[in-house]
Coordinates of C-alpha atoms in Angstrom, one line a residue:
M1266 CA -71.3 -207.2 -32.2
A1267 CA -74.2 -207.7 -29.8
R1268 CA -74.6 -211.1 -28.2
R1269 CA -77.7 -213.0 -29.3
P1270 CA -79.9 -213.8 -26.3
L1271 CA -80.5 -217.4 -25.3
P1272 CA -83.9 -218.8 -26.4
R1273 CA -86.5 -218.8 -23.6
I1274 CA -88.7 -221.6 -22.6
L1275 CA -92.1 -221.5 -24.1
S1276 CA -95.0 -220.5 -21.9
N1277 CA -96.8 -223.9 -22.3
G1278 CA -93.9 -225.5 -20.5
S1279 CA -93.9 -223.3 -17.4
A1280 CA -96.2 -225.7 -15.4
Q1281 CA -94.0 -228.7 -16.2
L1282 CA -90.9 -226.7 -15.2
A1283 CA -92.5 -225.7 -12.0
R1284 CA -93.4 -229.3 -11.2
S1285 CA -89.8 -230.4 -12.0
R1286 CA -88.4 -227.7 -9.7
E1287 CA -90.7 -228.8 -6.9
L1288 CA -89.7 -232.5 -7.3
A1289 CA -86.0 -231.5 -7.3
R1290 CA -86.5 -229.4 -4.2
T1291 CA -88.3 -232.2 -2.4
A1292 CA -85.6 -234.7 -3.4
A1293 CA -82.9 -232.3 -2.2
D1294 CA -84.6 -231.9 1.2
S1295 CA -85.0 -235.6 1.6
A1296 CA -81.4 -236.3 0.8
T1297 CA -80.3 -233.6 3.2
D1298 CA -82.4 -235.2 6.0
V1299 CA -81.0 -238.7 5.3
L1300 CA -77.4 -237.6 4.9
H1301 CA -77.4 -235.2 7.8
P1302 CA -75.4 -237.5 10.2
L1303 CA -72.8 -238.0 7.5
I1304 CA -72.6 -234.3 6.8
T1305 CA -72.2 -233.6 10.5
I1306 CA -69.4 -236.2 10.9
T1307 CA -67.6 -234.9 7.8
R1308 CA -67.7 -231.4 9.2
G1309 CA -66.3 -232.6 12.5
L1310 CA -63.5 -234.5 10.9
R1311 CA -62.5 -231.4 8.9
W1312 CA -62.5 -229.4 12.1
L1313 CA -60.3 -232.0 13.9
A1314 CA -57.9 -232.1 11.0
A1315 CA -57.6 -228.4 10.9
A1316 CA -57.0 -228.3 14.7
G1317 CA -54.2 -231.0 14.4
R1318 CA -52.6 -229.1 11.5
R1319 CA -52.7 -225.9 13.6
R1320 CA -51.2 -227.7 16.6
W1321 CA -48.3 -229.1 14.5
T1322 CA -47.6 -225.7 13.0
E1323 CA -47.5 -224.1 16.4
T1324 CA -45.1 -226.7 17.8
P1325 CA -41.4 -225.6 17.8
K1326 CA -39.2 -227.6 15.5
E1327 CA -37.0 -228.9 18.3
K1328 CA -40.1 -230.5 19.9
R1329 CA -41.7 -232.0 16.9
G1330 CA -39.7 -235.2 17.2
A1331 CA -40.9 -235.9 20.7
L1332 CA -44.5 -235.2 19.7
L1333 CA -44.3 -237.5 16.7
F1334 CA -42.8 -240.3 18.9
M1335 CA -45.6 -239.9 21.4
V1336 CA -48.3 -240.1 18.7
A1337 CA -46.7 -243.2 17.2
S1338 CA -46.5 -244.8 20.6
V1339 CA -50.2 -244.2 21.2
L1340 CA -51.1 -245.7 17.8
L1341 CA -49.0 -248.7 18.5
V1342 CA -50.6 -249.3 21.9
V1343 CA -54.1 -248.9 20.4
A1344 CA -53.2 -251.4 17.6
L1345 CA -52.0 -254.0 20.2
L1346 CA -55.0 -253.8 22.5
P1347 CA -58.0 -256.1 21.9
Y1348 CA -60.6 -254.3 19.9
G1349 CA -58.4 -251.2 20.0
P1350 CA -58.8 -250.1 16.4
L1351 CA -62.6 -250.4 16.7
L1352 CA -62.7 -248.4 19.9
A1353 CA -60.4 -245.8 18.4
A1354 CA -62.7 -245.4 15.3
V1355 CA -65.8 -245.1 17.5
T1356 CA -64.2 -242.5 19.7
L1357 CA -63.0 -240.6 16.6
M1358 CA -66.5 -240.6 15.1
A1359 CA -68.1 -239.5 18.3
A1360 CA -65.6 -236.6 18.6
A1361 CA -66.2 -235.6 15.0
A1362 CA -70.0 -235.7 15.5
W1363 CA -69.7 -233.5 18.6
K1364 CA -67.5 -231.0 16.9
G1365 CA -69.5 -231.0 13.7
R1366 CA -72.9 -230.3 15.3
D1367 CA -74.9 -227.2 14.3
R1368 CA -73.9 -224.7 17.0
G1369 CA -76.1 -221.8 15.7
P1370 CA -79.1 -220.7 17.7
A1371 CA -82.3 -222.5 16.9
A1372 CA -84.6 -220.4 14.8
P1373 CA -87.9 -219.7 16.5
D1374 CA -90.9 -221.4 15.0
G1375 CA -93.0 -218.3 15.0
P1376 CA -92.6 -214.5 15.3
D1377 CA -91.3 -213.1 18.5
E1378 CA -93.3 -210.9 20.8
S1379 CA -92.7 -207.6 19.0
Q1380 CA -93.5 -209.1 15.6
T1381 CA -96.6 -210.7 16.9
E1382 CA -97.8 -207.4 18.3
R1383 CA -97.2 -205.8 14.9
L1384 CA -99.2 -208.4 13.1
K1385 CA -102.0 -208.1 15.6
V1386 CA -102.2 -204.3 15.1
L1387 CA -102.2 -204.8 11.3
Y1388 CA -105.0 -207.4 11.7
E1389 CA -107.1 -205.1 13.8
A1390 CA -106.7 -202.2 11.4
L1391 CA -108.0 -204.4 8.5
V1392 CA -111.1 -205.5 10.4
P1393 CA -113.3 -202.5 9.4
Y1394 CA -112.5 -203.1 5.7
F1395 CA -112.7 -206.9 5.5
S1396 CA -115.6 -207.6 7.9
S1397 CA -119.4 -207.7 7.4
A1398 CA -122.2 -208.1 9.9
E1399 CA -123.9 -210.7 7.7
D1400 CA -120.9 -213.0 7.7
P1401 CA -121.6 -216.1 9.9
E1402 CA -117.9 -217.0 10.1
P1403 CA -116.0 -213.8 9.7
L1404 CA -112.3 -214.1 8.9
Y1405 CA -111.7 -210.6 10.3
A1406 CA -113.2 -209.8 13.7
H1407 CA -112.0 -207.8 16.7
G1408 CA -110.0 -210.1 18.9
G1409 CA -109.8 -212.8 16.1
A1410 CA -107.0 -215.1 15.1
W1411 CA -104.5 -213.2 12.9
D1412 CA -102.6 -216.3 11.9
K1413 CA -105.5 -217.4 9.6
A1414 CA -105.5 -214.0 7.8
F1415 CA -101.7 -213.9 7.4
P1416 CA -100.5 -217.4 6.2
T1417 CA -97.1 -216.1 5.1
Y1418 CA -95.0 -213.2 6.6
A1419 CA -91.4 -212.2 6.9
F1420 CA -89.5 -209.4 8.7
D1421 CA -86.3 -207.6 8.0
G1422 CA -83.5 -206.9 10.4
G1423 CA -85.2 -203.8 11.8
G1424 CA -88.3 -205.7 12.8
R1425 CA -90.5 -204.3 10.0
I1426 CA -92.6 -206.4 7.6
S1427 CA -90.8 -207.2 4.4
H1428 CA -93.2 -209.8 2.9
L1429 CA -96.8 -210.5 3.7
V1430 CA -99.6 -212.5 2.2
V1431 CA -103.1 -211.3 3.2
R1432 CA -106.2 -213.4 2.8
Y1433 CA -109.5 -211.5 2.5
P1434 CA -113.2 -212.6 2.2
A1435 CA -114.7 -213.2 -1.2
Y1436 CA -117.3 -210.4 -0.8
F1437 CA -114.6 -207.7 -0.7
T1438 CA -114.8 -205.5 -3.8
D1439 CA -111.3 -206.2 -5.1
G1440 CA -112.3 -205.1 -8.6
E1441 CA -112.7 -201.5 -7.6
A1442 CA -109.7 -199.2 -7.8
E1443 CA -110.9 -197.1 -4.8
A1444 CA -111.3 -200.1 -2.5
R1445 CA -107.8 -201.4 -3.5
A1446 CA -106.3 -198.0 -2.9
R1447 CA -107.6 -197.8 0.6
I1448 CA -106.2 -201.2 1.5
E1449 CA -102.8 -200.4 -0.1
H1450 CA -102.6 -197.1 1.7
L1451 CA -103.4 -198.7 5.1
L1452 CA -100.8 -201.5 4.6
A1453 CA -98.1 -199.1 3.6
A1454 CA -98.8 -196.9 6.6
K1455 CA -98.9 -199.8 9.1
S1456 CA -95.9 -201.7 7.7
G1457 CA -93.5 -198.7 7.7
R1458 CA -93.3 -195.4 5.8
G1459 CA -90.4 -194.4 3.6
R1460 CA -90.3 -197.6 1.6
E1461 CA -91.9 -198.7 -1.6
Y1462 CA -94.3 -201.6 -1.6
H1463 CA -95.5 -203.7 -4.5
F1464 CA -99.0 -205.1 -4.3
T1465 CA -100.2 -208.2 -6.2
W1466 CA -103.9 -208.9 -6.2
D1467 CA -105.0 -212.5 -6.8
E1468 CA -108.7 -212.3 -7.4
E1469 CA -109.1 -216.0 -7.9
D1470 CA -107.7 -217.1 -4.5
N1471 CA -108.7 -213.9 -2.7
Q1472 CA -105.1 -213.1 -1.6
L1473 CA -103.0 -210.0 -1.6
T1474 CA -99.2 -210.2 -1.7
V1475 CA -97.3 -207.3 -0.2
S1476 CA -93.5 -207.1 -0.8
V1477 CA -91.0 -204.4 -0.2
L1478 CA -89.1 -203.2 -3.2
L1479 CA -85.4 -202.6 -3.1
P1480 CA -84.2 -199.1 -4.1
L1481 CA -83.3 -198.7 -7.8
P1482 CA -79.6 -198.1 -8.5
V1483 CA -78.8 -194.4 -8.9
D1484 CA -75.2 -194.9 -9.8
I1485 CA -75.7 -195.9 -13.4
A1486 CA -73.9 -193.4 -15.6
A1487 CA -74.5 -192.6 -19.2
Q1488 CA -73.0 -195.2 -21.5
R1489 CA -73.5 -197.0 -24.8
F1490 CA -76.3 -199.5 -24.3
V1491 CA -76.6 -202.8 -26.2
T1492 CA -79.7 -201.9 -28.3
T1493 CA -80.7 -202.0 -32.0
P1494 CA -81.6 -199.0 -34.1
G1495 CA -85.0 -197.8 -33.1
E1496 CA -84.6 -198.8 -29.4
T1497 CA -84.1 -196.1 -26.8
V1498 CA -83.4 -196.9 -23.1
L1499 CA -85.4 -194.6 -20.9
G1500 CA -84.1 -196.0 -17.7
F1501 CA -84.0 -199.1 -15.5
T1502 CA -86.7 -200.8 -13.5
D1503 CA -87.4 -203.9 -11.3
P1504 CA -87.2 -207.5 -12.8
T1505 CA -90.8 -208.2 -11.8
Q1506 CA -92.4 -207.5 -15.2
V1507 CA -89.3 -207.1 -17.5
R1508 CA -87.7 -210.2 -18.9
R1509 CA -84.8 -208.5 -20.6
T1510 CA -81.6 -207.3 -19.1
L1511 CA -78.7 -205.2 -20.4
P1512 CA -75.0 -205.5 -19.5
L1513 CA -74.0 -202.3 -17.8
T1514 CA -70.6 -201.0 -16.6
Y1515 CA -70.1 -199.9 -13.0
G1516 CA -66.5 -198.7 -13.1
E1517 CA -64.6 -201.9 -13.4
Q1518 CA -67.7 -204.2 -12.7
R1519 CA -70.4 -205.3 -15.0
R1520 CA -74.0 -206.1 -14.1
D1521 CA -77.2 -207.1 -15.8
V1522 CA -80.0 -204.7 -15.1
P1523 CA -83.6 -204.8 -16.5
P1524 CA -84.3 -201.7 -18.7
V1525 CA -87.4 -199.8 -19.9
V1526 CA -86.9 -199.8 -23.7
W1527 CA -89.0 -197.5 -25.9
R1528 CA -89.3 -198.5 -29.5
T1529 CA -89.7 -195.9 -32.2
G1530 CA -89.9 -196.0 -36.0
L1531 CA -92.3 -197.3 -38.6
R1532 CA -93.6 -200.2 -36.5
S1533 CA -93.9 -198.4 -33.2
T1534 CA -97.3 -198.0 -31.6
E1535 CA -96.0 -195.2 -29.3
P1536 CA -93.9 -193.0 -31.6
H1537 CA -93.9 -189.9 -29.4
L1538 CA -93.1 -189.3 -25.7
L1539 CA -94.3 -186.9 -23.0
A1540 CA -92.3 -186.5 -19.7
L1541 CA -93.6 -184.5 -16.8
G1542 CA -92.1 -183.8 -13.4
Q1543 CA -91.4 -181.3 -10.7
P1544 CA -88.5 -178.8 -11.0
G1545 CA -85.2 -180.6 -10.5
S1546 CA -86.8 -184.1 -11.0
G1547 CA -84.6 -185.0 -14.0
T1548 CA -86.7 -184.3 -17.1
S1549 CA -83.7 -182.4 -18.7
T1550 CA -81.5 -185.4 -17.8
L1551 CA -83.9 -187.7 -19.6
L1552 CA -83.8 -185.5 -22.7
R1553 CA -80.0 -185.4 -22.7
S1554 CA -79.9 -189.2 -22.4
I1555 CA -82.4 -189.6 -25.3
A1556 CA -80.4 -187.1 -27.4
L1557 CA -77.1 -189.0 -26.9
Q1558 CA -78.7 -192.2 -27.9
A1559 CA -80.5 -190.7 -30.9
L1560 CA -77.4 -189.1 -32.3
Q1561 CA -76.0 -192.6 -33.0
H1562 CA -78.3 -193.1 -35.9
G1563 CA -80.2 -189.8 -36.6
D1564 CA -80.4 -186.1 -36.4
V1565 CA -81.6 -184.0 -33.5
V1566 CA -83.4 -180.6 -33.2
I1567 CA -83.5 -179.2 -29.6
V1568 CA -85.7 -176.4 -28.4
D1569 CA -84.9 -175.3 -24.8
G1570 CA -87.7 -173.2 -23.3
G1571 CA -86.0 -173.0 -19.9
G1572 CA -83.1 -171.0 -21.4
T1573 CA -80.6 -172.3 -18.7
G1574 CA -78.1 -173.7 -21.1
E1575 CA -78.8 -177.4 -20.3
Y1576 CA -78.0 -178.4 -23.8
A1577 CA -75.0 -176.2 -24.6
C1578 CA -72.7 -179.3 -24.8
L1579 CA -74.6 -180.4 -27.9
T1580 CA -74.2 -177.1 -29.8
G1581 CA -72.2 -177.6 -33.0
R1582 CA -72.0 -181.4 -32.8
D1583 CA -72.4 -183.8 -35.7
G1584 CA -76.1 -184.6 -36.1
V1585 CA -77.4 -181.7 -34.0
L1586 CA -79.2 -179.5 -36.5
A1587 CA -80.1 -176.7 -34.0
V1588 CA -80.2 -175.9 -30.3
E1589 CA -82.6 -173.0 -29.9
C1590 CA -83.3 -171.0 -26.7
G1591 CA -85.2 -168.1 -28.1
L1592 CA -88.8 -167.7 -29.5
T1593 CA -87.6 -166.7 -33.0
G1594 CA -85.2 -169.6 -33.3
A1595 CA -87.8 -172.0 -31.9
L1596 CA -90.4 -171.0 -34.4
A1597 CA -87.9 -171.2 -37.3
S1598 CA -86.7 -174.6 -36.3
L1599 CA -90.2 -176.0 -35.7
E1600 CA -91.5 -174.6 -39.0
W1601 CA -88.6 -176.3 -40.8
A1602 CA -89.4 -179.6 -39.0
A1603 CA -93.0 -179.4 -40.0
T1604 CA -92.0 -178.8 -43.6
E1605 CA -89.4 -181.6 -43.5
T1606 CA -92.1 -184.0 -42.2
E1607 CA -94.4 -183.1 -45.0
R1608 CA -91.6 -183.5 -47.6
R1609 CA -90.7 -186.9 -46.2
V1610 CA -94.3 -188.1 -46.2
I1611 CA -94.9 -187.0 -49.8
A1612 CA -91.6 -188.5 -51.0
A1613 CA -92.3 -191.8 -49.3
N1614 CA -95.9 -191.9 -50.6
R1615 CA -94.7 -191.3 -54.2
A1616 CA -92.2 -194.0 -53.9
H1617 CA -94.8 -196.4 -52.5
Q1618 CA -97.2 -195.6 -55.4
A1619 CA -94.5 -196.2 -57.9
G1620 CA -93.5 -199.5 -56.3
H1621 CA -90.1 -198.3 -55.2
P1622 CA -88.4 -198.3 -51.8
P1623 CA -88.5 -195.0 -49.8
P1624 CA -85.8 -192.6 -50.6
D1625 CA -82.7 -192.6 -48.5
D1626 CA -83.2 -189.1 -47.2
T1627 CA -86.5 -190.2 -45.6
K1628 CA -85.0 -193.1 -43.7
R1629 CA -82.6 -191.2 -41.4
P1630 CA -84.5 -190.6 -38.1
L1631 CA -85.2 -187.0 -37.1
W1632 CA -85.7 -186.3 -33.4
I1633 CA -87.4 -183.1 -32.1
L1634 CA -86.7 -182.6 -28.4
L1635 CA -88.6 -179.8 -26.6
D1636 CA -87.9 -178.8 -23.0
R1637 CA -90.6 -176.7 -21.4
P1638 CA -92.4 -175.5 -24.6
T1639 CA -95.1 -173.9 -22.4
A1640 CA -92.6 -171.1 -21.6
F1641 CA -92.7 -170.0 -25.2
T1642 CA -96.5 -170.0 -25.1
H1643 CA -96.7 -167.0 -22.8
L1644 CA -94.0 -165.2 -24.8
A1645 CA -95.8 -165.8 -28.0
A1646 CA -99.1 -164.6 -26.6
A1647 CA -97.4 -161.4 -25.3
D1648 CA -95.8 -160.6 -28.7
D1649 CA -98.9 -161.6 -30.6
R1650 CA -97.0 -164.4 -32.4
K1651 CA -97.7 -168.0 -33.2
D1652 CA -97.4 -170.6 -30.4
P1653 CA -94.6 -173.0 -31.1
Q1654 CA -96.7 -175.9 -30.0
S1655 CA -99.1 -175.3 -32.9
L1656 CA -96.2 -176.3 -35.3
L1657 CA -96.0 -179.7 -33.7
Q1658 CA -99.3 -181.0 -35.1
V1659 CA -97.8 -182.2 -38.4
P1660 CA -94.8 -184.0 -36.8
L1661 CA -97.0 -185.5 -34.2
R1662 CA -99.7 -186.7 -36.6
H1663 CA -97.5 -187.8 -39.5
G1664 CA -94.2 -188.4 -37.8
R1665 CA -94.3 -192.2 -37.6
P1666 CA -94.2 -192.9 -41.4
A1667 CA -91.7 -190.1 -41.8
N1668 CA -89.3 -191.4 -39.1
V1669 CA -89.8 -188.2 -37.1
T1670 CA -90.0 -188.6 -33.3
V1671 CA -91.2 -185.8 -30.9
V1672 CA -90.2 -185.8 -27.2
V1673 CA -91.8 -183.1 -25.0
A1674 CA -90.7 -182.5 -21.4
D1675 CA -92.4 -180.1 -19.1
Q1676 CA -93.4 -179.5 -15.5
L1677 CA -96.5 -181.0 -13.8
D1678 CA -97.8 -177.5 -13.0
S1679 CA -97.8 -176.5 -16.7
A1680 CA -99.5 -179.7 -18.0
D1681 CA -102.7 -177.8 -18.6
A1682 CA -100.9 -175.4 -21.0
L1683 CA -100.0 -178.3 -23.3
T1684 CA -102.0 -178.4 -26.5
D1685 CA -104.5 -181.1 -27.4
A1686 CA -102.2 -182.5 -30.1
V1687 CA -99.4 -183.0 -27.6
R1688 CA -101.6 -184.8 -25.1
Q1689 CA -103.3 -187.0 -27.7
H1690 CA -100.4 -188.1 -29.8
T1691 CA -97.9 -188.8 -27.0
R1692 CA -98.8 -192.3 -25.9
A1693 CA -95.5 -193.0 -24.2
R1694 CA -95.6 -191.2 -20.8
V1695 CA -93.0 -190.6 -18.0
V1696 CA -93.5 -189.0 -14.6
L1697 CA -90.4 -188.1 -12.6
G1698 CA -90.0 -186.7 -9.1
P1699 CA -92.3 -186.8 -6.1
A1700 CA -95.9 -187.1 -7.2
T1701 CA -99.1 -188.4 -5.6
A1702 CA -100.9 -191.5 -6.9
D1703 CA -103.6 -189.3 -8.4
Q1704 CA -101.1 -187.2 -10.4
V1705 CA -99.4 -190.4 -11.6
E1706 CA -102.7 -191.9 -12.7
S1707 CA -103.8 -188.7 -14.5
V1708 CA -100.6 -188.6 -16.6
L1709 CA -100.1 -192.3 -17.2
G1710 CA -103.7 -193.3 -17.4
A1711 CA -103.3 -196.1 -14.8
P1712 CA -102.4 -196.2 -11.2
P1713 CA -99.0 -197.5 -10.2
H1714 CA -98.7 -200.9 -8.4
T1715 CA -96.4 -199.4 -5.8
T1716 CA -96.8 -196.7 -3.2
P1717 CA -95.1 -193.4 -4.2
V1718 CA -92.8 -191.9 -1.6
D1719 CA -92.1 -188.3 -0.8
Q1720 CA -88.3 -188.2 -1.0
V1721 CA -86.9 -189.6 -4.3
P1722 CA -83.5 -189.1 -6.0
P1723 CA -83.4 -187.1 -9.3
G1724 CA -84.4 -189.2 -12.3
R1725 CA -86.7 -191.4 -10.3
G1726 CA -90.3 -191.9 -11.3
Y1727 CA -92.7 -194.1 -13.3
A1728 CA -93.1 -194.9 -17.0
R1729 CA -95.8 -196.4 -19.1
L1730 CA -95.6 -197.2 -22.9
G1731 CA -99.0 -197.1 -24.4
T1732 CA -101.4 -199.5 -22.7
G1733 CA -98.6 -201.5 -21.1
P1734 CA -98.0 -201.9 -17.3
V1735 CA -96.6 -199.1 -15.2
H1736 CA -92.9 -199.5 -14.4
R1737 CA -90.7 -198.0 -11.8
L1738 CA -88.1 -195.9 -13.6
Q1739 CA -84.6 -194.6 -12.8
V1740 CA -83.0 -192.5 -15.5
P1741 CA -79.3 -193.0 -16.0
A1742 CA -77.2 -190.1 -14.7
T1743 CA -76.7 -187.8 -17.7
P1744 CA -75.9 -184.4 -16.2
N1745 CA -74.8 -181.2 -18.0
P1746 CA -71.0 -181.6 -18.3
Y1747 CA -70.5 -177.8 -18.1
D1748 CA -72.2 -177.7 -14.6
D1749 CA -69.7 -177.2 -11.8
A1750 CA -71.8 -179.4 -9.4
T1751 CA -71.3 -182.4 -11.7
S1752 CA -68.9 -185.1 -10.6
D1753 CA -65.9 -185.8 -12.6
A1754 CA -66.9 -189.4 -13.4
H1755 CA -70.4 -188.4 -14.7
R1756 CA -68.9 -185.4 -16.6
Q1757 CA -66.4 -187.6 -18.4
A1758 CA -69.0 -190.2 -19.2
V1759 CA -71.2 -187.6 -21.0
L1760 CA -68.2 -186.1 -22.8
D1761 CA -67.1 -189.5 -24.1
L1762 CA -70.6 -189.9 -25.7
L1763 CA -70.7 -186.5 -27.4
P1764 CA -70.1 -186.7 -31.2
P1765 CA -67.3 -184.6 -32.7
R1766 CA -67.8 -181.0 -33.5
T1767 CA -68.9 -179.9 -37.0
T1768 CA -66.9 -177.3 -39.0
P1769 CA -69.2 -174.7 -40.6
A1770 CA -69.3 -174.3 -44.4
D1771 CA -67.6 -170.9 -44.3
G1772 CA -64.5 -172.3 -42.7
E1773 CA -65.0 -170.8 -39.3
T1774 CA -64.5 -173.0 -36.3
V1775 CA -66.9 -173.4 -33.4
P1776 CA -65.2 -172.5 -30.1
D1777 CA -64.8 -175.5 -27.9
P1778 CA -65.4 -174.7 -24.2
E1779 CA -63.6 -178.0 -23.3
R1780 CA -60.3 -176.6 -24.7
A1781 CA -58.1 -174.8 -22.3
Q1782 CA -58.1 -171.0 -22.6
G1783 CA -55.3 -169.7 -24.8
E1784 CA -54.8 -173.0 -26.6
P1785 CA -54.9 -172.6 -30.4
E1786 CA -57.8 -174.1 -32.3
P1787 CA -56.9 -177.1 -34.4
V1788 CA -56.7 -176.6 -38.2
D1789 CA -58.4 -179.0 -40.5
P1790 CA -56.2 -179.5 -43.5
R1791 CA -59.2 -180.3 -45.7
T1792 CA -60.8 -176.9 -45.0
E1793 CA -57.6 -174.8 -44.7
P1794 CA -57.4 -172.3 -47.6
V1795 CA -54.4 -172.5 -49.9
P1796 CA -52.3 -169.3 -49.5
E1797 CA -52.2 -167.2 -52.6
P1798 CA -48.7 -166.1 -53.9
E1799 CA -47.7 -162.6 -53.1
P1800 CA -48.0 -160.3 -56.1
V1801 CA -44.7 -159.3 -57.6
A1802 CA -44.2 -155.6 -58.4
P1803 CA -43.6 -155.1 -62.2
E1804 CA -40.2 -153.8 -63.2
P1805 CA -40.4 -150.0 -63.9
V1806 CA -40.4 -149.1 -67.6
P1807 CA -37.6 -146.6 -68.4
V1808 CA -39.0 -143.2 -69.5
L1809 CA -36.9 -141.0 -71.7
T1810 CA -37.4 -137.4 -70.9
E1811 CA -35.6 -134.3 -72.0
P1812 CA -33.3 -132.9 -69.3
T1813 CA -34.6 -129.9 -67.5
E1814 CA -32.5 -126.7 -67.6
P1815 CA -30.8 -126.4 -64.2
T1816 CA -30.7 -123.1 -62.4
E1817 CA -27.1 -123.6 -61.7
P1818 CA -24.5 -124.7 -64.1
T1819 CA -23.8 -128.4 -63.7
E1820 CA -21.9 -130.9 -65.7
R1821 CA -23.9 -132.3 -68.6
K1822 CA -24.4 -136.0 -68.1
P1823 CA -24.0 -138.2 -71.1
V1824 CA -27.1 -139.4 -72.8
P1825 CA -27.5 -143.2 -72.5
V1826 CA -27.2 -145.0 -75.8
L1827 CA -30.0 -147.3 -76.4
T1828 CA -29.0 -150.6 -78.0
E1829 CA -31.4 -153.0 -79.5
P1830 CA -31.8 -155.9 -77.1
T1831 CA -31.9 -159.5 -78.2
Q1832 CA -35.5 -159.7 -77.2
R1833 CA -38.1 -157.3 -78.3
K1834 CA -39.1 -154.9 -75.6
P1835 CA -42.0 -152.5 -75.5
V1836 CA -41.4 -149.1 -77.1
P1837 CA -40.7 -146.4 -74.5
V1838 CA -43.2 -143.7 -74.2
L1839 CA -41.8 -140.2 -74.7
T1840 CA -43.5 -137.6 -72.6
K1841 CA -43.0 -133.9 -72.7
P1842 CA -41.3 -132.7 -69.5
T1843 CA -42.8 -130.1 -67.3
K1844 CA -41.1 -126.9 -66.7
T1845 CA -39.7 -126.3 -63.3
S1846 CA -40.3 -123.2 -61.4

């Protein structure tokens, strides 16, 4: 049973909570300053006690008596001297204060020489963008004071900027996307390439906050996520704009990671999904992850335009209606899906008009997953046949009331070959793999708040659900378990999530590639046919025939006497014998 989340504090109390935290922080700092001598003396006494205990342990047993006698003599002399206990206490406190002092190197008040040079270079690079000839007191000028423009800054262990607050003049056009993009590109280039930066623009205070994002975890394997029916986990993101976390398993450890949850069903505003990416970016991994989650509560139809067998592990599983890799099978499956969508819509409409709840056969979710459907477009045009994408218009337009969800994954280079229905009705978008900011904006409809990098792991990209914000995304590792390059841990994680295989209606069993070669197939006693009894040959009926004349004289055999049996037997048939040659 899923744990109920704790109630969150209402938004109207955030200001009071912030003031309370500030007061608590101020009180803690004041108490630390007041109690600093006591803390130092306590630390020194603890150090002296540890040193005495260590000296007593290192002393041999035969010498401990003499040492104890010497210590007792010193204490007795101190106790007999005038003001001896007071002087001993003062000496002990002084020694404790000396030993408990902070021995760490003093932190510098400002940046060192290399950090100062880096900030000066960044300030000079921003002068052409944040300066104006008409400004009487320019904030940015060649040779100006950089400390006024950068009130807050931080560096990592390598000497590169990890956090920076940039002040800019009020006349800068921070409302234009092009002006923002120029500043973000400059800051990312001067702060260090190869990292992802998050930019937060504060138009009211004319400040830009630049922070370095940590890499998203790539070791999250496929597993059962704590979600409700109708929620699908696309991947995981940063905790900056997501207030929900999911408990995940990392081997023997458990962590709470913020997810990107896509909601489908009757009340969803984004019922269909479009995922685009470069080859090898992880779009097939995303579809496998969605399929494994959808099979918990619904049925799945898979159309693989790539034809590489990425979904062979789902063939013959419970809930998987079809896995098609050819044009003919894809057309047949999509035609059935369109017909099923129409049937569900009509049945639900009739039930609503009659005042009854929808039928049960219209409530089970139906998922249509298409991987590279544009590959069938060229084949259909060559054979003068119907494009499979044209059959998606009915599920895309009427899929939400019929509990039908369409997920399309393709490559960025083939985005122009997608039909208008696919582009218009897929409001949930995902971009995976290396992509420029313009490509991400053209697919998602909004620019990302981070700087895309050139080298990203598989399954890494951006996601946007409808008109929401753009999130960084890392798809959980859901590889093809039949691929030799897959690790054993990820292969076993996917195999554990696969539903059991389905026995066909004619009694034949689907071969299981996971079973060792030569091992007999298991027999289901419910479907095993009952063996019919072997037919018993009827007893031969005695036939009375006249004896034939033998060519050579032989002894005449006595004719058997027929006696009437106790039970009535059939009358023997007398046939005329044939003459022998």
